[in-house]
Short mmCIF file of C-alpha atoms in Angstrom, two decimals:
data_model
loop_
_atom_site.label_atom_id
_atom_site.label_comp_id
_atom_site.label_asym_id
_atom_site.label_seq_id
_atom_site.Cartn_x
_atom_site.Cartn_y
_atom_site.Cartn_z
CA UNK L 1 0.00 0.00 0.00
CA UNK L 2 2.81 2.53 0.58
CA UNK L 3 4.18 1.87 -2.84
CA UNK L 4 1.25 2.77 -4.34
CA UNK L 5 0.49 5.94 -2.39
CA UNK L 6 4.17 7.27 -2.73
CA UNK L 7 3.86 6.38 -6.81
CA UNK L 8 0.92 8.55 -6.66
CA UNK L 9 2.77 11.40 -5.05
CA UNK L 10 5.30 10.72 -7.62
CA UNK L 11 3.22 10.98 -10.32
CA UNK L 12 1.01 14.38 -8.77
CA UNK L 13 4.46 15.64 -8.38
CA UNK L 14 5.56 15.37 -12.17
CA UNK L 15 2.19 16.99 -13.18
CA UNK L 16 2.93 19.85 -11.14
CA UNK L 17 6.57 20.27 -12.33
CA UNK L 18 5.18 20.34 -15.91
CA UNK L 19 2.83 23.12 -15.20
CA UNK L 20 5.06 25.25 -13.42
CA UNK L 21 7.46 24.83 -16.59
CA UNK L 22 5.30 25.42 -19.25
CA UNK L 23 3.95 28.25 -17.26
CA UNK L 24 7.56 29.95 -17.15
CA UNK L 25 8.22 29.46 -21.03
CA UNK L 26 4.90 30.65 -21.91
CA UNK L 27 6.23 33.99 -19.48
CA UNK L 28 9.78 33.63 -21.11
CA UNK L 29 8.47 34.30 -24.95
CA UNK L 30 6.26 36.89 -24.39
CA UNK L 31 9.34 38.44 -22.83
CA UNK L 32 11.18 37.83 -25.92
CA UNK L 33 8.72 38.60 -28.43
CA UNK L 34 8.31 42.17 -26.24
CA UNK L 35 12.13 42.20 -26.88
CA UNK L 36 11.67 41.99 -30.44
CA UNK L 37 9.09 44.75 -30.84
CA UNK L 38 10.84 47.17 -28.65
CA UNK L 39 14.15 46.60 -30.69
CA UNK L 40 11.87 46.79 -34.06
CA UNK L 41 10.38 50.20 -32.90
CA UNK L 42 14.19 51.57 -31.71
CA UNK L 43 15.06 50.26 -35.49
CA UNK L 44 12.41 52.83 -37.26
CA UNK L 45 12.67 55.44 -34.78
CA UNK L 46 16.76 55.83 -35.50
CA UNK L 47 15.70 55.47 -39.17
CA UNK L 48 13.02 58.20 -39.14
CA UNK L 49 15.19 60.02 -36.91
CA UNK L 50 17.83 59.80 -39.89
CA UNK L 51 15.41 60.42 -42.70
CA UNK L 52 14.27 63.68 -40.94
CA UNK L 53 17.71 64.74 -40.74
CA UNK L 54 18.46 64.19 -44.49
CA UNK L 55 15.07 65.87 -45.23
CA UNK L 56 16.48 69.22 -43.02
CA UNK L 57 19.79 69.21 -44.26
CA UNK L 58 18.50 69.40 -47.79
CA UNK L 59 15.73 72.20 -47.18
CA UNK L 60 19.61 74.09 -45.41
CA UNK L 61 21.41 73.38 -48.72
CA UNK L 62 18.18 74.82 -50.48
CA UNK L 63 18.33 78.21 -48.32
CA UNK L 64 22.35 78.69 -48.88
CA UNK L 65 21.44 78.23 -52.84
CA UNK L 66 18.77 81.00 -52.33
CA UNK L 67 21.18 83.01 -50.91
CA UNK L 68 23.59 82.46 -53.81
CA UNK L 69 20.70 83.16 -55.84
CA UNK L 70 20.44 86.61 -54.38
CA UNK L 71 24.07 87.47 -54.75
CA UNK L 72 24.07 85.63 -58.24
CA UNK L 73 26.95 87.15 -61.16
CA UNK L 74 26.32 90.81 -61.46
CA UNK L 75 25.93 90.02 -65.56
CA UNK L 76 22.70 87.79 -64.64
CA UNK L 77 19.32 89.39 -65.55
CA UNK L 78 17.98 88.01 -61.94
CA UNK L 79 20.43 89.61 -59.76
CA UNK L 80 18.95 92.66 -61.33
CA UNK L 81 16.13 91.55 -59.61
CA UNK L 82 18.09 91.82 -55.88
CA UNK L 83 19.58 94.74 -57.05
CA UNK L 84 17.60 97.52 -54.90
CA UNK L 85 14.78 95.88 -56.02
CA UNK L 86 15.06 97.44 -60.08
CA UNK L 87 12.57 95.08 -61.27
CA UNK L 88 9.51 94.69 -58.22
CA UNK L 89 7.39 93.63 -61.08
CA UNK L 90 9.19 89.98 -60.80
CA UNK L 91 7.62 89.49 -57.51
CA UNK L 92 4.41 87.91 -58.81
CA UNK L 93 1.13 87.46 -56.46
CA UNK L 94 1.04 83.58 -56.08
CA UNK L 95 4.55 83.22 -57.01
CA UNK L 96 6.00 83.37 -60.96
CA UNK L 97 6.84 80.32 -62.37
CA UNK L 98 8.49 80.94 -64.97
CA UNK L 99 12.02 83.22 -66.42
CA UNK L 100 13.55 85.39 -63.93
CA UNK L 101 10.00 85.24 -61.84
CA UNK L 102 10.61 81.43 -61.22
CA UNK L 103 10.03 81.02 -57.28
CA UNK L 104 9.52 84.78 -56.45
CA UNK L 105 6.61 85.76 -54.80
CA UNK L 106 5.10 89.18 -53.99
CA UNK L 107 4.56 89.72 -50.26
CA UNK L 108 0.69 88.81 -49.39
CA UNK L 109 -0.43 91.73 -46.39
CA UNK L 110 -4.06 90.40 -46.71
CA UNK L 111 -4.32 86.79 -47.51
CA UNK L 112 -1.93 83.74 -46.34
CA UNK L 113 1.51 84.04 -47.05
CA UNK L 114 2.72 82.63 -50.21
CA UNK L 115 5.10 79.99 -48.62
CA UNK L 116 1.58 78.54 -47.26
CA UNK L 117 -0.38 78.61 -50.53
CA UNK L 118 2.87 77.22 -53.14
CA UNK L 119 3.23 73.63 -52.97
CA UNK L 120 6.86 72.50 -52.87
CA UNK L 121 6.42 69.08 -54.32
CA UNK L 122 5.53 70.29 -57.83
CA UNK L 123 8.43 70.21 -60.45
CA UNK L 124 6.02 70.34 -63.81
CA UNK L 125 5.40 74.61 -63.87
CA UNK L 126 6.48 74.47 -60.66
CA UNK L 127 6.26 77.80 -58.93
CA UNK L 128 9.11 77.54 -56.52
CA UNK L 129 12.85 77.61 -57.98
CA UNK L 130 15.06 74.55 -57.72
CA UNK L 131 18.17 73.76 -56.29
CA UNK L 132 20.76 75.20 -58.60
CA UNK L 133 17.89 76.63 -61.41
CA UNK L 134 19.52 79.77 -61.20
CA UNK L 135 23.36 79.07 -59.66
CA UNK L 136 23.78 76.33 -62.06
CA UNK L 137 25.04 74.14 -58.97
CA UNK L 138 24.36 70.67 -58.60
CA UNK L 139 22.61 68.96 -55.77
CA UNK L 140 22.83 64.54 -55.61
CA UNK L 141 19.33 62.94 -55.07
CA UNK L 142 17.49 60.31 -56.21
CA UNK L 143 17.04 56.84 -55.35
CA UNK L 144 20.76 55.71 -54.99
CA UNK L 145 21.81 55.48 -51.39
CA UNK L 146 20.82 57.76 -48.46
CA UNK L 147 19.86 60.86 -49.96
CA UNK L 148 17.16 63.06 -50.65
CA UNK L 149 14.61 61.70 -53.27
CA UNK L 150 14.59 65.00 -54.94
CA UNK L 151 16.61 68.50 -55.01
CA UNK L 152 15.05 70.85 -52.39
CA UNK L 153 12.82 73.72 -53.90
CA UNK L 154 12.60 77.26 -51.87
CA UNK L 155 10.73 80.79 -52.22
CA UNK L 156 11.79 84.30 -51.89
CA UNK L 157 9.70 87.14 -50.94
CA UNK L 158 10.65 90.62 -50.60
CA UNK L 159 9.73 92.24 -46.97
CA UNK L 160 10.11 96.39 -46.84
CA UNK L 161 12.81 96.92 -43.82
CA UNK L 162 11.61 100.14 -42.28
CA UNK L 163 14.92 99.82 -40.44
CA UNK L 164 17.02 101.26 -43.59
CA UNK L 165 15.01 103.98 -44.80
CA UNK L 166 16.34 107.38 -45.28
CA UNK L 167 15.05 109.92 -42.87
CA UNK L 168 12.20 111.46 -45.90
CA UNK L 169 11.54 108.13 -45.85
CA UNK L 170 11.48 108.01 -49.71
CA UNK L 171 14.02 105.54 -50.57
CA UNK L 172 12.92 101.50 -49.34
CA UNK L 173 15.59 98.76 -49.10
CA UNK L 174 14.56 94.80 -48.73
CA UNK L 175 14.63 92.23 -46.49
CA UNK L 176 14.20 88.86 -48.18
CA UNK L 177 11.85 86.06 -46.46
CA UNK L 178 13.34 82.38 -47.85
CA UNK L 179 11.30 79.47 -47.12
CA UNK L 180 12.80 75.99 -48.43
CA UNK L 181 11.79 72.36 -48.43
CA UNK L 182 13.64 69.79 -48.27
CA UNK L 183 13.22 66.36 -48.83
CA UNK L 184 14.27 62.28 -47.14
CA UNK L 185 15.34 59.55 -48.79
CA UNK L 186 10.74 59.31 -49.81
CA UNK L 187 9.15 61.95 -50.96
CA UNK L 188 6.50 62.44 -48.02
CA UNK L 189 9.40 62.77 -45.41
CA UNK L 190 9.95 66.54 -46.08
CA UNK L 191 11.25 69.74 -43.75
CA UNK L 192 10.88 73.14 -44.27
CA UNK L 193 13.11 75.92 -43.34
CA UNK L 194 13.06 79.68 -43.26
CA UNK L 195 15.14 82.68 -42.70
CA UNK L 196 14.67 86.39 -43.27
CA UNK L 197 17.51 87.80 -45.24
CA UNK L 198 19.75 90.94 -45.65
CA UNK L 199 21.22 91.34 -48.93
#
């Protein structure tokens, strides 16, 4: 009779063990497959984290161009443009998008400004001016490698600085508001930039 009660035992005794272990490896993988998300979400934060940084460092490349674009040869008809403003009439309301207007947009005092109402992602009569349209410098994008999908587009408008008029208050000089987009390694990862400018 005690051989058959302690065989019992024995046997309640294995039961239990088996429990308690399947119990812990059910607890070990949903550790690991917790593991395995968290390290999958780290993964596409870094590489959002990296996209967004190629998409602002091309809209910075875009506003440097602008700049370059303001200060362009002195034999180029659109640094006539810069040139105490000579030719206002290449400011266009809604931006030009074309010749020496390409990407230049009258200041709006009533409605939104014209950085809000231009969209940035157009290239076909595209009314913002492209990397190097008008410094003839080259920007690398595309699909090879990290880099932006596409060269960064910007907009200039002119601002009146009441800070450098003469004291009749006759003769106006500029300020320049440059707004640029740039864009990630896709093309709906994009960051926009702006500065106000003194020429």
């Amino acid at each position: 009779m005690k051989n058959t009660r302690s065989s019992y035992r024995s046997a309640g005794q294995r039961g239990v063990s088996l429990i308690i272990v399947l119990l812990l490896l059910v607890i070990v993988s949903i550790l690991g497959v917790g593991a395995a998300q968290i390290a999958t979400m780290g993964e596409r934060s870094s590489r959002n984290d990296r996209d967004m940084q190629v998409a602002w460092q091309s809209a910075e490349a875009a506003l440097m161009d602008a700049e370059f674009d303001i200060h362009g040869p002195v034999d180029s008809s659109r640094r006539t443009v810069f040139t105490r403003m000579a030719n206002t009439n290449a400011f266009v309301s809604g931006c030009g998008s074309s010749g020496t207007s390409k990407g230049l947009c009258a200041l709006e005092t009533t409605a939104k400004p014209a950085w809000l109402t231009v969209d940035f992602t157009a290239t076909t009569g595209a009314k913002t001016a492209a990397y190097g349209d008008f410094t003839g410098r080259s920007f690398p994008s595309g699909s090879t490698g990290i880099q932006p999908s596409k060269p960064p587009r910007y907009v200039i408008e002119p601002i009146e600085d009441p800070a450098n008029r003469d004291i009749a208050g006759s003769t106006t000089s500029y300020i320049y508001r440059v707004t640029a987009m740039g864009f990630g390694p896709r093309d709906d990862i994009q960051g926009v930039v702006q500065i106000i400018y003194r020429d």
